[in-house]
CSV table of C-alpha atoms in Angstrom, one decimal:
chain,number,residue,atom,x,y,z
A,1,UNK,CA,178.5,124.2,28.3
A,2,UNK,CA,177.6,127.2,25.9
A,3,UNK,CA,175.4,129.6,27.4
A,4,UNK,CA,172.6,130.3,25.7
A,5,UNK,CA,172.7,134.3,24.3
A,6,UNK,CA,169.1,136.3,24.4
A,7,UNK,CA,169.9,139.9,23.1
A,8,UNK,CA,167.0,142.5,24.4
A,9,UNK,CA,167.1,145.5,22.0
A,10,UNK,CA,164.7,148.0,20.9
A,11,UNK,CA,163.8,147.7,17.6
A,12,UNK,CA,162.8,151.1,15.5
A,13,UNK,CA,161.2,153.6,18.4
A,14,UNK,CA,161.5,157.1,17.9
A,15,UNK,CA,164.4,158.5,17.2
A,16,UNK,CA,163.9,161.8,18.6
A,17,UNK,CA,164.5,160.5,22.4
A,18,UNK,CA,162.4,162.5,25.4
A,19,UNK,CA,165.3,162.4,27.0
A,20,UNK,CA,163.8,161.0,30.4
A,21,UNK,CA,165.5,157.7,30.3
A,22,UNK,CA,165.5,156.8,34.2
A,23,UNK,CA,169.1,156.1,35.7
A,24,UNK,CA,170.8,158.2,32.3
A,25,UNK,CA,171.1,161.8,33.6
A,26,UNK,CA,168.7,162.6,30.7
A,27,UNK,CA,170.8,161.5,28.0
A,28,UNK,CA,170.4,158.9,24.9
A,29,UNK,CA,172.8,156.3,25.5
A,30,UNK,CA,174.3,154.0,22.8
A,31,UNK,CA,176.3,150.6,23.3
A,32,UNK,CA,176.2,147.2,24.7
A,33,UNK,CA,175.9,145.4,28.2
A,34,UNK,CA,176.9,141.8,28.5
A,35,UNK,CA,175.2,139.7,31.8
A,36,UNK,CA,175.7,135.7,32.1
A,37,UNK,CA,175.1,133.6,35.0
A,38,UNK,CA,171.8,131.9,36.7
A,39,UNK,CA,169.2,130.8,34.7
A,40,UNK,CA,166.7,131.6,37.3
A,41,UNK,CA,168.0,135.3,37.8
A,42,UNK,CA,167.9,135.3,33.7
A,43,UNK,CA,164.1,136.2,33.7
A,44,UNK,CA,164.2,138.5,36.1
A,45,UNK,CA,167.8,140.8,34.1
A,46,UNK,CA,166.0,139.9,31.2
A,47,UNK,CA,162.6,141.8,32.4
A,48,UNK,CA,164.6,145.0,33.0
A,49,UNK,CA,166.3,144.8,30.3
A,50,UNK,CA,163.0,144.9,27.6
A,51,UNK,CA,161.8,147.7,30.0
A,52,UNK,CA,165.4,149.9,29.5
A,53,UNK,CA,165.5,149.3,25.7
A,54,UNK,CA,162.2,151.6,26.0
A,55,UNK,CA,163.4,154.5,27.7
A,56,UNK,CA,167.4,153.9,25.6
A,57,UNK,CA,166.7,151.8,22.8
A,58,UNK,CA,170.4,152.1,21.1
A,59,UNK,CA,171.6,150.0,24.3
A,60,UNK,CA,171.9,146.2,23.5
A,61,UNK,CA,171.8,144.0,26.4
A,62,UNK,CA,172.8,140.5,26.0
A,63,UNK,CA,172.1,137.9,28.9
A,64,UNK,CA,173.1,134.5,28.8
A,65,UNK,CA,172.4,131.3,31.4
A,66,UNK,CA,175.1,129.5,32.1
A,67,UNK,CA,174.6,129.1,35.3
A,68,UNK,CA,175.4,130.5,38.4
A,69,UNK,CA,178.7,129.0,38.8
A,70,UNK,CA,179.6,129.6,35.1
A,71,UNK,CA,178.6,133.1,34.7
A,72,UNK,CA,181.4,133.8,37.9
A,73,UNK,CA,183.6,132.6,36.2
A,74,UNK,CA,183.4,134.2,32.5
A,75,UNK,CA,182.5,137.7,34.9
A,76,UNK,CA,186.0,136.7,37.1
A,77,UNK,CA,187.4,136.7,33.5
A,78,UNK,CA,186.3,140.1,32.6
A,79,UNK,CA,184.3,138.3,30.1
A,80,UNK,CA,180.9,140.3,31.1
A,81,UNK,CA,179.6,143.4,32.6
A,82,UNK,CA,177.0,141.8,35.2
A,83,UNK,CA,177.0,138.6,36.4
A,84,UNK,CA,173.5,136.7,37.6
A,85,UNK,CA,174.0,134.7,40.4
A,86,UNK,CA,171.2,132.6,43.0
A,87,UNK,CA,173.2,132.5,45.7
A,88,UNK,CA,176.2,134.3,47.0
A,89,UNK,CA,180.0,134.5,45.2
A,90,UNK,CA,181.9,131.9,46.3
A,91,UNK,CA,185.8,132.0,48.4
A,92,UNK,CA,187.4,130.6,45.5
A,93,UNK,CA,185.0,133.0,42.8
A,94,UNK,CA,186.2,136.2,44.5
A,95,UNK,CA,189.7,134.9,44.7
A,96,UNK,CA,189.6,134.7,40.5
A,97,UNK,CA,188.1,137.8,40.9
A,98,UNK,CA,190.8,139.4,42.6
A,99,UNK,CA,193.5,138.0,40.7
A,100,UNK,CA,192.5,139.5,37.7
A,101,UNK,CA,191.6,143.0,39.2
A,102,UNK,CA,188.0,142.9,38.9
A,103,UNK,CA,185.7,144.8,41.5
A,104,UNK,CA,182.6,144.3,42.4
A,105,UNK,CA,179.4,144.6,44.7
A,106,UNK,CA,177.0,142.0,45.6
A,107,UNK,CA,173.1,143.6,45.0
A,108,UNK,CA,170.4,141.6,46.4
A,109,UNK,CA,167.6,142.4,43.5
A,110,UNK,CA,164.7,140.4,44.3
A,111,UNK,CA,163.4,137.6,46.6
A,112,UNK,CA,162.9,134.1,45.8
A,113,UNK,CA,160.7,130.7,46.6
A,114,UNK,CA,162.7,127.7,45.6
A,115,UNK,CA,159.8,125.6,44.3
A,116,UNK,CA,159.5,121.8,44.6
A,117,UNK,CA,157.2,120.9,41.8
A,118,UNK,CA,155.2,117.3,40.6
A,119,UNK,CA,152.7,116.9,37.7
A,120,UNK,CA,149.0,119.0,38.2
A,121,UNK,CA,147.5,115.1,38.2
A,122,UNK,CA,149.7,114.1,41.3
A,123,UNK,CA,146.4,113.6,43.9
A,124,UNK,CA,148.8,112.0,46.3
A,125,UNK,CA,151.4,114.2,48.1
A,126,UNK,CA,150.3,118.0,49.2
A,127,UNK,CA,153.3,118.8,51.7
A,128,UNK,CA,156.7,116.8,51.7
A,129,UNK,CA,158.8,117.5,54.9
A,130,UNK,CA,162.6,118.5,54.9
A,131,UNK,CA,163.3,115.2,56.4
A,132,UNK,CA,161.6,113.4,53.4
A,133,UNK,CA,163.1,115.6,50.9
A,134,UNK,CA,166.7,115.0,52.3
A,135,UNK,CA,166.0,111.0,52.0
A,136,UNK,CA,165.1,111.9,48.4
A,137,UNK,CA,167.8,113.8,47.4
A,138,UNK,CA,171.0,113.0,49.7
A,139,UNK,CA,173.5,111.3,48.1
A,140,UNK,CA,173.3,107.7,47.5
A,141,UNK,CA,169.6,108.1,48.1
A,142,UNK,CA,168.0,104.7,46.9
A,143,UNK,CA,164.6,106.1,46.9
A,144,UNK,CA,162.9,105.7,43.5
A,145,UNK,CA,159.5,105.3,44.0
A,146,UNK,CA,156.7,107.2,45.9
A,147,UNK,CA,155.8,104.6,48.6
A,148,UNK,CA,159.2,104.5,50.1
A,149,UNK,CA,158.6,108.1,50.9
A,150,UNK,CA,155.4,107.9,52.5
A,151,UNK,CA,153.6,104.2,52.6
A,152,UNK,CA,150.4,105.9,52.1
A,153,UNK,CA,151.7,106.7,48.9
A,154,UNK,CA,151.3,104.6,45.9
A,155,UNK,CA,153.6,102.4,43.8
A,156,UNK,CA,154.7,104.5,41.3
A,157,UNK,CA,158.2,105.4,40.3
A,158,UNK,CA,159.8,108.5,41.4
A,159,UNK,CA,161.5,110.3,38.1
A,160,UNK,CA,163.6,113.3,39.7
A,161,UNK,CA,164.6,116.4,38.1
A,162,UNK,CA,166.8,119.1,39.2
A,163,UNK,CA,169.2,121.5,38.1
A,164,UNK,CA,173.0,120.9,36.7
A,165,UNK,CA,175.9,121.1,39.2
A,166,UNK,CA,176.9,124.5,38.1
A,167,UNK,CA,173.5,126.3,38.9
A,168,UNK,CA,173.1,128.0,42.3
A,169,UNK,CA,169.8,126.7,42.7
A,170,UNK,CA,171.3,123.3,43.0
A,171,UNK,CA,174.3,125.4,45.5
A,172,UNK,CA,170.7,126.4,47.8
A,173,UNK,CA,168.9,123.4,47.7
A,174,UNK,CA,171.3,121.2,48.3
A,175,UNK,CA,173.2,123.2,51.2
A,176,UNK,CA,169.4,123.9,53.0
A,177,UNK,CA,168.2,120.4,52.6
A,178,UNK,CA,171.4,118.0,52.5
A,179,UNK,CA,173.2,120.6,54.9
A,180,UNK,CA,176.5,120.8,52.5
A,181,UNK,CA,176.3,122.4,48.9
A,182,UNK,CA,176.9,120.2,46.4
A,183,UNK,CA,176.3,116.9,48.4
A,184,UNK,CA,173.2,115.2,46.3
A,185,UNK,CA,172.3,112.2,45.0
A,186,UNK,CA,173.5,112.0,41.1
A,187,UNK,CA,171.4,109.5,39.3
A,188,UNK,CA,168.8,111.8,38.5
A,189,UNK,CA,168.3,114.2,35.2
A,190,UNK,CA,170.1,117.3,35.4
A,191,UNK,CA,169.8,120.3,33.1
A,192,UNK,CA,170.9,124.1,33.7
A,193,UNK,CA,167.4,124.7,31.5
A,194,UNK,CA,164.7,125.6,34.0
A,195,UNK,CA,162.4,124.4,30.8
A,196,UNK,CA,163.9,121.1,30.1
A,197,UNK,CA,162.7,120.3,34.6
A,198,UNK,CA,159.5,121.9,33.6
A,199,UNK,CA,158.9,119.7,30.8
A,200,UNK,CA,160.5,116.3,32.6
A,201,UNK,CA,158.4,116.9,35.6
A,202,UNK,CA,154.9,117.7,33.5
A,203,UNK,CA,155.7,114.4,31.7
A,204,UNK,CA,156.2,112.1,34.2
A,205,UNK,CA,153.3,110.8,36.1
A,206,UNK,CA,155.9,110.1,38.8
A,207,UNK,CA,158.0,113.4,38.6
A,208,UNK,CA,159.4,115.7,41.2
A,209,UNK,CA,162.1,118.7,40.5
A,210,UNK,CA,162.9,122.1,42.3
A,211,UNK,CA,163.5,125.2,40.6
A,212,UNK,CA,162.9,129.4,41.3
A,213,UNK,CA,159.0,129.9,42.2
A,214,UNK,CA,158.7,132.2,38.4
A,215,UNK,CA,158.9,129.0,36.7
A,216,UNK,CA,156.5,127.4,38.5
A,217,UNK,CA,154.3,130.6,38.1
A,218,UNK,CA,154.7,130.0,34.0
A,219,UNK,CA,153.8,126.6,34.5
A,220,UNK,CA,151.4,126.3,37.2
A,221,UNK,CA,148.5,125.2,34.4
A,222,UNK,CA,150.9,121.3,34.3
A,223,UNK,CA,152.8,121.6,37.4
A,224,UNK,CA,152.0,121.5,41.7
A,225,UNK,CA,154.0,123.6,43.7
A,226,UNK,CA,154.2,121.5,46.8
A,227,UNK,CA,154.0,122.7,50.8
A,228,UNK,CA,156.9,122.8,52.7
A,229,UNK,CA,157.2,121.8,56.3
A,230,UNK,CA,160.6,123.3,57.6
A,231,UNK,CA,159.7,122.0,61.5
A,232,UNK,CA,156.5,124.7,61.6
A,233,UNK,CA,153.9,123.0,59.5
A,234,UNK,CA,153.4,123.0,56.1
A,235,UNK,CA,154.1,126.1,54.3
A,236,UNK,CA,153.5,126.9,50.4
A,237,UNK,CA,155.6,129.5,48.8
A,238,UNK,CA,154.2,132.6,47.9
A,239,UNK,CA,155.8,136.0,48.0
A,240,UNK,CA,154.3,136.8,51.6
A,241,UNK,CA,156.1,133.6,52.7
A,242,UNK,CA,159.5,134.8,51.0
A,243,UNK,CA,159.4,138.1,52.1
A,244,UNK,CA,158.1,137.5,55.7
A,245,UNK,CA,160.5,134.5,55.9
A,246,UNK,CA,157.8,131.7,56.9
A,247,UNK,CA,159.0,130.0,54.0
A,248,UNK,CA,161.7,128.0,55.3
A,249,UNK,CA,164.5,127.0,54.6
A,250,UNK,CA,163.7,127.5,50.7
A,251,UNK,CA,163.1,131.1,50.6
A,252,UNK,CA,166.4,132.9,49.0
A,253,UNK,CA,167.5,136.0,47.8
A,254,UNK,CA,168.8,137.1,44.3
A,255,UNK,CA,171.5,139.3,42.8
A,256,UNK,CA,173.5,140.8,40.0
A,257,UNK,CA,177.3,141.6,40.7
A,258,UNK,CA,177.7,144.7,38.7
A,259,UNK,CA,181.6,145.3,38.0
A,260,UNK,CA,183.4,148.5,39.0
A,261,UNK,CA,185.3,148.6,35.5
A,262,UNK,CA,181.7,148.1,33.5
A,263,UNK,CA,180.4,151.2,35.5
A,264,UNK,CA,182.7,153.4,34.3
A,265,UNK,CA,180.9,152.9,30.7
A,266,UNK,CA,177.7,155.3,30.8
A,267,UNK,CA,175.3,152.4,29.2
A,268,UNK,CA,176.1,149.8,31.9
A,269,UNK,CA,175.7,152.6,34.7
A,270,UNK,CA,172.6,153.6,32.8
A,271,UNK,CA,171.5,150.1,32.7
A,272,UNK,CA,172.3,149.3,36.7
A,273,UNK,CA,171.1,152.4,37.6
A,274,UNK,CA,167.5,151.7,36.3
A,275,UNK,CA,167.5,148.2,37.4
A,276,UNK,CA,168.0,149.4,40.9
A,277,UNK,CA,165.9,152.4,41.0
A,278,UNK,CA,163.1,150.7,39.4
A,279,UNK,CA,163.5,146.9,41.0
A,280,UNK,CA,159.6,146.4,42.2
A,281,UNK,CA,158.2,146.7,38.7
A,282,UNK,CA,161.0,144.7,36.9
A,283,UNK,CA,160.6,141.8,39.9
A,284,UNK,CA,156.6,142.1,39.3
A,285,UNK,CA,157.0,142.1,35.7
A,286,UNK,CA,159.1,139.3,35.8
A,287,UNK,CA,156.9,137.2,38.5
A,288,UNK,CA,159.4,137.8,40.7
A,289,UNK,CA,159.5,138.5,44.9
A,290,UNK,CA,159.9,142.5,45.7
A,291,UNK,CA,162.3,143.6,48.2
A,292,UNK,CA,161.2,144.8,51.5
A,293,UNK,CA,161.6,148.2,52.7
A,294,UNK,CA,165.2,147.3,54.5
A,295,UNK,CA,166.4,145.3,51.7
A,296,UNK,CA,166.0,148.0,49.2
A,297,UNK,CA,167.8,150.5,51.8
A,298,UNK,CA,170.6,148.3,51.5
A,299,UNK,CA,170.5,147.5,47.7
A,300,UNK,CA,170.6,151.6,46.9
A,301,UNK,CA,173.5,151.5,49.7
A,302,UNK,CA,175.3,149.1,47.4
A,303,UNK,CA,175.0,151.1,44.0
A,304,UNK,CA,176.2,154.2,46.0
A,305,UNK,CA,179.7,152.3,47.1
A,306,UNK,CA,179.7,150.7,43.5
A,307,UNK,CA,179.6,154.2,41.8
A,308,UNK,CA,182.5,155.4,44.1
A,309,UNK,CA,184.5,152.7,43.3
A,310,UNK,CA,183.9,152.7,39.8
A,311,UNK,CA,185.2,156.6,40.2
């Protein structure tokens, strides 16, 4: 599946640079940085990407979604710089990795509400419970309409929508609420567009999908983000719920793996640099979840060991 490319650049801006660019020691930095990987990190690399090109506008940064699954594998290939990813590398990943000599570090960038959505003019379901959501979407699931989930429900056909099998959205949900990644029912529409289940859902009066809680945010004026009840009650996500962890089990964490190799070019350490040092604005700009306190600790802990390996 061809990723699709969005290059963030500058365009004109003062040539005369202040020289003040955070994460560049000062200096004007020219070149090119190529990310790839989760659609649903896309927004948030994309974000910090428009805010670098002001402070280094001669840096292009190109960022692609091809997935999760797929950006590992063109980043394993030495194909990219930075590779998005919702959920962690995978045994196999980091063995491809390895076998062609590229090092790395995981850096948890932002938090995350994996949102199940249905059409604003659903008045019928408010909170669906893990238990109901695993019926749904467990493989050979024969649900397909709303009153075998609930019988208060009404008789009207259930249209799902979700992502493709090589986005790590689809790794989370279906690990959390199946309990075994990958295991889901298949006769539903897939799409590694977050905007193609935005528009299937809106349009179908009987439409449910799951995708990062920024997309919902974007589309909260056609879509409900439903309540989740992970054993608890019913919780809806929010980025208290995220960060303080009531949000279960659909809260997740985000990351960028950053090579060693790409480091050692003075654009791509410019680039990480300011994504790290300046991560709340680009996760707020994006609509994204903030670290906490501890989880930013660790994520400047992680570009420290990066730089040393990179030398």
């Amino acid at each position: 599946m061809a990723a699709v490319m969005l290059a963030v650049s500058a365009c004109g801006g003062d040539d005369g640079d202040d020289g003040n660019g955070s994460g560049s020691g000062g200096s004007e930095l020219s070149g090119s940085v190529k990310v790839d990987g989760s659609s649903t990190v896309a927004p948030l690399t994309t974000a910090a990407a428009e805010l670098f090109a002001e402070e280094q506008p001669k840096v292009q940064v190109t960022v692609g979604t091809s997935g999760t699954g797929g950006g590992f594998e063109k980043f394993c290939n030495g194909e990219t710089d930075i590779s998005d990813a919702s959920r962690p590398i995978k045994d196999e990943e980091k063995a491809a990795c390895e076998e062609k000599g590229i090092t790395y570090e995981e850096f948890q960038i932002a938090n995350d509400a994996l949102t199940v959505v249905v059409p604003k003019e659903n008045d019928w379901v408010e909170c669906l419970t893990v238990e109901q959501l695993k019926k749904i979407w467990e493989p050979g699931s024969k649900m397909n309409n709303w009153n075998q989930v609930d019988p208060k429900f009404p008789d009207e056909e259930l249209k799902l929508f979700g992502p493709g099998t090589d986005s790590g959205t689809f790794d989370y949900f279906t690990d959390e609420i199946n309990g075994e990644e990958g295991a889901s029912r298949t006769d539903y529409s897939p799409s590694e567009d977050d905007n193609v289940i935005v528009q299937g859902v809106a349009g179908s009066k009987g439409g449910l999908g799951y995708f990062g809680f920024s997309y919902f945010e974007e589309n909260a004026d056609k879509l409900k983000a439903l309540q989740i009840d992970g054993g608890e009650g019913c919780v809806s996500p929010s980025v208290e719920t995220a960060q303080d962890g009531s949000y279960t089990p659909l809260a997740r964490p985000l990351f960028i793996y950053p090579s060693a190799k790409a480091l050692e070019r003075e654009e791509v350490l410019g680039f990480v640099e300011y994504y790290v040092e300046d991560h709340k604005a680009i996760a707020e700009d994006a609509q994204f979840i903030p670290l906490n306190a501890e989880q930013e600790t660790e994520l400047k802990a992680d570009l420290d060991k990066l730089k040393a390996a990179a030398g």
